[in-house]
Amino acid sequence: MNPIDDLIRAIPKAELHLHIEGTLEPEMVFDLAHRHGIALRYPTVEALREAYRFSDLQSFLDVYYAGAEVLRDESDFHALTAAYLRRAHADGVVHVEIFFDPQTHTARGVPFEAVIGGIRSALLQAQEKLGITHRLILCFLRHLSADDAMETLQQALAHADAITAVGLDSSEIGHPPSKFAAVFDRARAEGFLTVAHAGEEGPPAYIYEALDILGVARIDHGVRSEQDPDLVARLARERMPLTVCPLSNVKLRVFDRMEDHNLKRLLERGLCVTVNSDDPAYFGGYVAENYLAVSRALRLSRSEVAQLAANSIEASFLARADKDRWLQKIASFAGNE
């Protein structure tokens, strides 16, 4: 490895855009299917992995929701989360802010308590054993109704001590953030922070809605902001974080090649861009692989890699003292030539 590759794996970083269901590797799909006596459409692990060829967001979501069928009880969610955290630790991740989609599971009869219980126990275990801190973000599925989201929020109130923020994911086109205005108003009133997927396949108008109607603290994706110079200027001025997922963007044809990605341009414009892995089991790489891919394709400098890591900490929901501690460590890594 070259020095920048070494830096990427070693430098402390946070991961802020990670769907825990999207870390379900094919091997675990088969293990859990066998455990629960579930018949799969694919005969082998290799055949399932071959299905991970997507033309757009919806083609991915079809496979993603089918895979989630094997997650049935609390131990499954614990195993899923623990496996991700081990990988994250190996990639130099010191803090994670994990998305989970309770509606994907409660619609199948899996209790909300089983979902959050398994995820939460693995997070606490990793904090004790690996030193990884965490925040948990409940995401609403935007292709479902606002009423369904409100019902899910109501269920979440009993677990408010474990949930830091609410977000918005799933099919973006045709489901603008404003559809969920009342849900996010209620969430903020209950003390939750808010984030939202916007500007992945949707237009810049969706980013404006996320900012001005949902009151978000971060934009998840946001790469289509570049289509609106005024929006880019606003994002830079407000230091509004974008949780960008490079391998995901290429896999879902948001960009044809990594060399076409706008991450470096946005970074140069002063935006608080971060690098994340989104659904790494499906998109070909966890967070270090995302850093490596974008670094090689866009020829990032050592200081730009360090800036991305620092942005991830700055954009997190950590307390100010914890941010400052990690930022000092990142600065020391960046200074080691």
Short mmCIF file of C-alpha atoms in Angstrom, two decimals:
data_model
loop_
_atom_site.label_atom_id
_atom_site.label_comp_id
_atom_site.label_asym_id
_atom_site.label_seq_id
_atom_site.Cartn_x
_atom_site.Cartn_y
_atom_site.Cartn_z
CA MET A 1 0.00 0.00 0.00
CA ASN A 2 1.08 3.58 -0.56
CA PRO A 3 1.22 6.10 2.31
CA ILE A 4 -2.25 7.52 1.60
CA ASP A 5 -3.73 4.00 1.63
CA ASP A 6 -2.09 3.43 5.01
CA LEU A 7 -3.48 6.75 6.25
CA ILE A 8 -7.00 5.88 5.11
CA ARG A 9 -7.14 2.69 7.15
CA ALA A 10 -5.45 4.16 10.23
CA ILE A 11 -6.90 7.65 10.60
CA PRO A 12 -9.81 7.93 13.10
CA LYS A 13 -13.12 8.43 11.35
CA ALA A 14 -16.87 8.34 11.91
CA GLU A 15 -19.39 6.58 9.70
CA LEU A 16 -22.61 8.56 9.45
CA HIS A 17 -24.53 6.92 6.59
CA LEU A 18 -24.86 3.19 7.16
CA HIS A 19 -28.03 1.13 6.86
CA ILE A 20 -27.56 -1.81 9.19
CA GLU A 21 -29.80 -3.98 7.00
CA GLY A 22 -27.45 -3.13 4.14
CA THR A 23 -24.57 -4.92 5.87
CA LEU A 24 -26.31 -8.30 5.43
CA GLU A 25 -23.65 -10.30 3.59
CA PRO A 26 -24.80 -13.22 1.37
CA GLU A 27 -23.13 -15.73 3.68
CA MET A 28 -25.20 -14.47 6.61
CA VAL A 29 -28.35 -14.54 4.47
CA PHE A 30 -27.81 -18.26 3.91
CA ASP A 31 -26.88 -18.93 7.54
CA LEU A 32 -30.01 -17.22 8.86
CA ALA A 33 -32.22 -18.77 6.18
CA HIS A 34 -31.00 -22.22 7.24
CA ARG A 35 -31.55 -21.39 10.91
CA HIS A 36 -35.14 -20.28 10.30
CA GLY A 37 -36.02 -22.84 7.63
CA ILE A 38 -36.49 -20.22 4.91
CA ALA A 39 -36.31 -21.24 1.26
CA LEU A 40 -34.28 -18.74 -0.78
CA ARG A 41 -34.71 -17.90 -4.47
CA TYR A 42 -30.98 -18.31 -5.03
CA PRO A 43 -29.29 -21.75 -4.88
CA THR A 44 -25.86 -20.53 -3.70
CA VAL A 45 -24.06 -17.60 -2.09
CA GLU A 46 -22.44 -16.91 -5.46
CA ALA A 47 -25.80 -16.78 -7.23
CA LEU A 48 -27.12 -14.31 -4.67
CA ARG A 49 -24.03 -12.14 -4.99
CA GLU A 50 -24.46 -12.19 -8.76
CA ALA A 51 -27.91 -10.62 -8.25
CA TYR A 52 -26.20 -7.53 -6.82
CA ARG A 53 -26.07 -5.87 -10.24
CA PHE A 54 -28.30 -2.83 -10.11
CA SER A 55 -29.49 -0.36 -12.71
CA ASP A 56 -30.92 2.19 -10.27
CA LEU A 57 -32.09 2.68 -6.69
CA GLN A 58 -35.31 0.72 -7.10
CA SER A 59 -33.60 -2.35 -8.56
CA PHE A 60 -31.40 -2.41 -5.47
CA LEU A 61 -34.30 -1.92 -3.07
CA ASP A 62 -36.13 -4.91 -4.54
CA VAL A 63 -33.22 -7.21 -3.62
CA TYR A 64 -32.55 -5.39 -0.34
CA TYR A 65 -36.07 -5.88 1.04
CA ALA A 66 -36.13 -9.53 -0.06
CA GLY A 67 -32.86 -10.17 1.79
CA ALA A 68 -34.22 -8.66 5.00
CA GLU A 69 -36.76 -11.49 5.16
CA VAL A 70 -34.19 -13.68 6.96
CA LEU A 71 -33.97 -11.27 9.92
CA ARG A 72 -36.51 -12.72 12.31
CA ASP A 73 -35.48 -12.30 15.96
CA GLU A 74 -33.34 -10.27 18.33
CA SER A 75 -30.31 -12.53 17.98
CA ASP A 76 -30.32 -12.01 14.20
CA PHE A 77 -30.16 -8.24 14.59
CA HIS A 78 -27.43 -8.58 17.20
CA ALA A 79 -25.33 -10.81 14.91
CA LEU A 80 -25.85 -8.48 11.95
CA THR A 81 -24.80 -5.39 13.89
CA ALA A 82 -21.85 -7.07 15.62
CA ALA A 83 -20.45 -8.26 12.28
CA TYR A 84 -20.63 -4.73 10.86
CA LEU A 85 -18.96 -3.22 13.92
CA ARG A 86 -16.03 -5.62 13.69
CA ARG A 87 -15.48 -4.55 10.08
CA ALA A 88 -15.84 -0.88 10.96
CA HIS A 89 -13.28 -1.20 13.76
CA ALA A 90 -10.79 -2.75 11.33
CA ASP A 91 -11.33 0.26 9.03
CA GLY A 92 -10.40 2.79 11.71
CA VAL A 93 -13.98 3.79 12.55
CA VAL A 94 -14.21 5.17 16.08
CA HIS A 95 -17.85 6.34 16.02
CA VAL A 96 -20.91 5.09 14.12
CA GLU A 97 -24.33 6.59 13.54
CA ILE A 98 -26.42 3.70 12.29
CA PHE A 99 -29.70 3.78 10.38
CA PHE A 100 -32.30 1.11 10.98
CA ASP A 101 -35.65 0.60 9.21
CA PRO A 102 -38.19 -0.79 11.69
CA GLN A 103 -41.04 -0.73 9.15
CA THR A 104 -39.20 -3.28 7.01
CA HIS A 105 -39.49 -5.71 9.92
CA THR A 106 -42.65 -4.81 11.82
CA ALA A 107 -44.62 -5.23 8.57
CA ARG A 108 -43.47 -8.88 8.65
CA GLY A 109 -44.56 -9.37 12.24
CA VAL A 110 -41.14 -8.85 13.83
CA PRO A 111 -41.60 -6.85 17.06
CA PHE A 112 -40.05 -3.38 17.20
CA GLU A 113 -38.44 -4.43 20.48
CA ALA A 114 -36.62 -7.34 18.82
CA VAL A 115 -35.18 -5.07 16.14
CA ILE A 116 -33.90 -2.32 18.40
CA GLY A 117 -32.96 -4.75 21.17
CA GLY A 118 -30.58 -6.74 19.00
CA ILE A 119 -29.02 -3.69 17.39
CA ARG A 120 -28.65 -1.86 20.70
CA SER A 121 -27.06 -4.78 22.54
CA ALA A 122 -24.41 -5.15 19.81
CA LEU A 123 -23.68 -1.41 19.87
CA LEU A 124 -23.20 -1.41 23.63
CA GLN A 125 -21.00 -4.50 23.44
CA ALA A 126 -18.80 -2.88 20.78
CA GLN A 127 -18.51 0.27 22.84
CA GLU A 128 -17.22 -1.78 25.76
CA LYS A 129 -14.94 -4.15 23.84
CA LEU A 130 -13.84 -2.11 20.80
CA GLY A 131 -14.22 1.46 22.04
CA ILE A 132 -16.60 2.42 19.22
CA THR A 133 -19.18 4.98 20.30
CA HIS A 134 -22.55 5.20 18.59
CA ARG A 135 -25.79 6.96 17.89
CA LEU A 136 -28.89 5.23 16.52
CA ILE A 137 -31.09 6.79 13.80
CA LEU A 138 -34.56 5.48 13.01
CA CYS A 139 -35.41 5.88 9.32
CA PHE A 140 -38.91 6.08 7.89
CA LEU A 141 -39.56 4.38 4.54
CA ARG A 142 -40.65 7.17 2.24
CA HIS A 143 -42.50 4.89 -0.20
CA LEU A 144 -44.95 4.14 2.64
CA SER A 145 -47.50 6.62 3.94
CA ALA A 146 -46.89 9.46 6.37
CA ASP A 147 -49.50 7.86 8.62
CA ASP A 148 -47.43 4.67 8.73
CA ALA A 149 -44.36 6.73 9.62
CA MET A 150 -46.26 8.50 12.39
CA GLU A 151 -47.33 5.15 13.82
CA THR A 152 -43.71 4.00 13.78
CA LEU A 153 -42.63 7.19 15.53
CA GLN A 154 -45.23 6.50 18.20
CA GLN A 155 -43.73 3.03 18.73
CA ALA A 156 -40.27 4.56 18.98
CA LEU A 157 -41.17 6.88 21.85
CA ALA A 158 -40.86 4.02 24.32
CA HIS A 159 -37.22 3.68 23.21
CA ALA A 160 -36.39 7.38 22.99
CA ASP A 161 -33.39 6.97 25.28
CA ALA A 162 -31.75 4.72 22.67
CA ILE A 163 -32.59 6.77 19.55
CA THR A 164 -30.85 10.06 18.77
CA ALA A 165 -32.44 11.05 15.48
CA VAL A 166 -34.96 10.13 12.81
CA GLY A 167 -34.28 10.00 9.09
CA LEU A 168 -35.89 9.31 5.74
CA ASP A 169 -34.81 6.67 3.22
CA SER A 170 -36.03 4.26 0.50
CA SER A 171 -37.39 5.30 -2.92
CA GLU A 172 -36.70 9.01 -3.37
CA ILE A 173 -38.38 9.86 -6.69
CA GLY A 174 -42.02 10.79 -6.17
CA HIS A 175 -41.70 10.96 -2.39
CA PRO A 176 -40.49 14.46 -1.49
CA PRO A 177 -39.44 15.29 2.06
CA SER A 178 -42.48 17.52 2.46
CA LYS A 179 -44.66 14.39 2.45
CA PHE A 180 -43.39 13.78 5.99
CA ALA A 181 -43.53 17.33 7.36
CA ALA A 182 -45.96 16.51 10.18
CA VAL A 183 -43.98 13.41 11.20
CA PHE A 184 -40.74 15.37 11.45
CA ASP A 185 -42.47 18.20 13.31
CA ARG A 186 -43.61 15.66 15.89
CA ALA A 187 -40.18 14.03 16.04
CA ARG A 188 -38.46 17.35 16.71
CA ALA A 189 -41.06 18.19 19.35
CA GLU A 190 -40.22 14.89 21.05
CA GLY A 191 -36.54 15.84 21.16
CA PHE A 192 -35.17 13.88 18.20
CA LEU A 193 -32.63 15.33 15.79
CA THR A 194 -33.48 14.94 12.10
CA VAL A 195 -31.65 13.90 8.92
CA ALA A 196 -32.95 12.90 5.48
CA HIS A 197 -31.88 11.27 2.24
CA ALA A 198 -32.17 13.93 -0.46
CA GLY A 199 -30.48 14.68 -3.76
CA GLU A 200 -29.36 11.14 -4.57
CA GLU A 201 -31.80 10.50 -7.41
CA GLY A 202 -34.14 13.33 -6.44
CA PRO A 203 -33.67 16.97 -7.54
CA PRO A 204 -32.11 19.87 -5.61
CA ALA A 205 -35.66 20.88 -4.64
CA TYR A 206 -35.77 17.86 -2.34
CA ILE A 207 -32.65 19.13 -0.55
CA TYR A 208 -34.29 22.51 -0.01
CA GLU A 209 -37.36 20.75 1.43
CA ALA A 210 -35.22 18.66 3.77
CA LEU A 211 -33.52 21.81 5.04
CA ASP A 212 -36.48 24.15 5.25
CA ILE A 213 -39.40 21.83 6.02
CA LEU A 214 -37.85 18.90 7.88
CA GLY A 215 -35.23 21.01 9.68
CA VAL A 216 -32.45 18.48 9.15
CA ALA A 217 -29.02 18.60 10.75
CA ARG A 218 -27.47 16.65 7.84
CA ILE A 219 -28.27 15.79 4.23
CA ASP A 220 -27.75 12.13 3.38
CA HIS A 221 -26.24 11.92 -0.13
CA GLY A 222 -26.90 15.42 -1.50
CA VAL A 223 -24.70 15.00 -4.57
CA ARG A 224 -27.29 16.52 -6.92
CA SER A 225 -26.92 19.81 -5.05
CA GLU A 226 -24.27 20.63 -7.66
CA GLN A 227 -27.07 21.23 -10.18
CA ASP A 228 -28.03 24.39 -8.24
CA PRO A 229 -25.14 26.84 -7.62
CA ASP A 230 -27.18 28.80 -5.09
CA LEU A 231 -27.82 25.63 -3.11
CA VAL A 232 -24.14 24.70 -3.17
CA ALA A 233 -23.27 28.16 -1.88
CA ARG A 234 -25.84 27.81 0.90
CA LEU A 235 -24.59 24.35 1.92
CA ALA A 236 -21.04 25.68 2.08
CA ARG A 237 -22.05 28.81 4.01
CA GLU A 238 -24.04 26.82 6.57
CA ARG A 239 -21.48 24.00 6.73
CA MET A 240 -24.39 21.61 6.23
CA PRO A 241 -22.90 18.10 6.20
CA LEU A 242 -23.42 15.78 3.24
CA THR A 243 -23.05 12.07 3.99
CA VAL A 244 -21.80 10.94 0.60
CA CYS A 245 -21.51 7.26 -0.37
CA PRO A 246 -19.18 6.95 -3.38
CA LEU A 247 -19.34 3.22 -4.17
CA SER A 248 -23.11 3.29 -3.74
CA ASN A 249 -23.40 6.24 -6.15
CA VAL A 250 -21.50 4.38 -8.86
CA LYS A 251 -23.25 1.06 -8.23
CA LEU A 252 -26.67 2.74 -8.56
CA ARG A 253 -25.61 4.75 -11.63
CA VAL A 254 -25.81 8.16 -10.00
CA PHE A 255 -22.34 8.49 -11.57
CA ASP A 256 -21.12 6.25 -14.39
CA ARG A 257 -17.56 6.02 -13.05
CA MET A 258 -15.83 6.96 -9.83
CA GLU A 259 -13.71 9.35 -11.87
CA ASP A 260 -16.92 11.29 -12.61
CA HIS A 261 -17.88 11.70 -8.95
CA ASN A 262 -18.29 15.27 -7.71
CA LEU A 263 -17.02 14.66 -4.16
CA LYS A 264 -13.72 16.46 -4.72
CA ARG A 265 -15.41 19.42 -6.40
CA LEU A 266 -17.84 19.78 -3.52
CA LEU A 267 -14.99 19.51 -1.03
CA GLU A 268 -13.09 22.24 -2.88
CA ARG A 269 -16.20 24.44 -2.75
CA GLY A 270 -16.01 24.29 1.05
CA LEU A 271 -18.84 21.83 1.70
CA CYS A 272 -18.70 19.56 4.74
CA VAL A 273 -18.50 16.36 2.68
CA THR A 274 -18.10 13.00 4.44
CA VAL A 275 -17.41 9.49 3.10
CA ASN A 276 -19.62 6.55 4.07
CA SER A 277 -20.56 3.07 2.85
CA ASP A 278 -24.40 3.16 2.73
CA ASP A 279 -25.24 -0.54 2.12
CA PRO A 280 -21.77 -2.08 1.87
CA ALA A 281 -22.79 -5.73 1.48
CA TYR A 282 -24.57 -4.76 -1.74
CA PHE A 283 -22.27 -2.04 -3.06
CA GLY A 284 -18.87 -3.68 -2.83
CA GLY A 285 -17.09 -2.08 0.07
CA TYR A 286 -17.14 -0.83 3.65
CA VAL A 287 -15.94 2.61 4.64
CA ALA A 288 -12.19 2.15 4.01
CA GLU A 289 -12.92 0.78 0.53
CA ASN A 290 -15.00 3.90 -0.16
CA TYR A 291 -12.15 6.16 0.92
CA LEU A 292 -9.68 4.14 -1.15
CA ALA A 293 -11.87 4.13 -4.26
CA VAL A 294 -12.52 7.86 -4.24
CA SER A 295 -8.95 8.69 -3.27
CA ARG A 296 -7.52 6.74 -6.20
CA ALA A 297 -10.08 7.86 -8.79
CA LEU A 298 -10.01 11.55 -7.83
CA ARG A 299 -6.34 11.63 -6.76
CA LEU A 300 -7.02 13.01 -3.32
CA SER A 301 -4.12 14.45 -1.38
CA ARG A 302 -3.16 13.43 2.14
CA SER A 303 -4.66 16.67 3.46
CA GLU A 304 -7.93 16.04 1.58
CA VAL A 305 -8.23 12.56 3.09
CA ALA A 306 -7.60 14.05 6.53
CA GLN A 307 -10.23 16.75 5.83
CA LEU A 308 -12.81 14.08 4.98
CA ALA A 309 -12.05 12.25 8.23
CA ALA A 310 -12.24 15.50 10.20
CA ASN A 311 -15.53 16.36 8.48
CA SER A 312 -16.97 13.01 9.59
CA ILE A 313 -16.23 13.82 13.21
CA GLU A 314 -17.41 17.42 12.93
CA ALA A 315 -20.67 16.31 11.28
CA SER A 316 -21.40 13.67 13.91
CA PHE A 317 -23.74 13.98 16.88
CA LEU A 318 -20.88 13.55 19.35
CA ALA A 319 -20.47 16.03 22.19
CA ARG A 320 -18.13 18.95 21.48
CA ALA A 321 -15.40 17.65 23.83
CA ASP A 322 -15.39 14.26 22.12
CA LYS A 323 -15.22 15.89 18.70
CA ASP A 324 -12.26 18.01 19.75
CA ARG A 325 -10.42 14.96 21.09
CA TRP A 326 -10.78 13.08 17.81
CA LEU A 327 -9.98 16.13 15.70
CA GLN A 328 -6.69 16.51 17.57
CA LYS A 329 -5.83 12.88 16.79
CA ILE A 330 -6.75 13.31 13.13
CA ALA A 331 -4.51 16.38 12.95
CA SER A 332 -1.61 14.36 14.35
CA PHE A 333 -2.17 11.60 11.77
CA ALA A 334 -2.33 14.14 8.96
CA GLY A 335 0.94 15.68 10.09
CA ASN A 336 2.89 12.42 9.96
CA GLU A 337 4.55 12.38 6.55
#
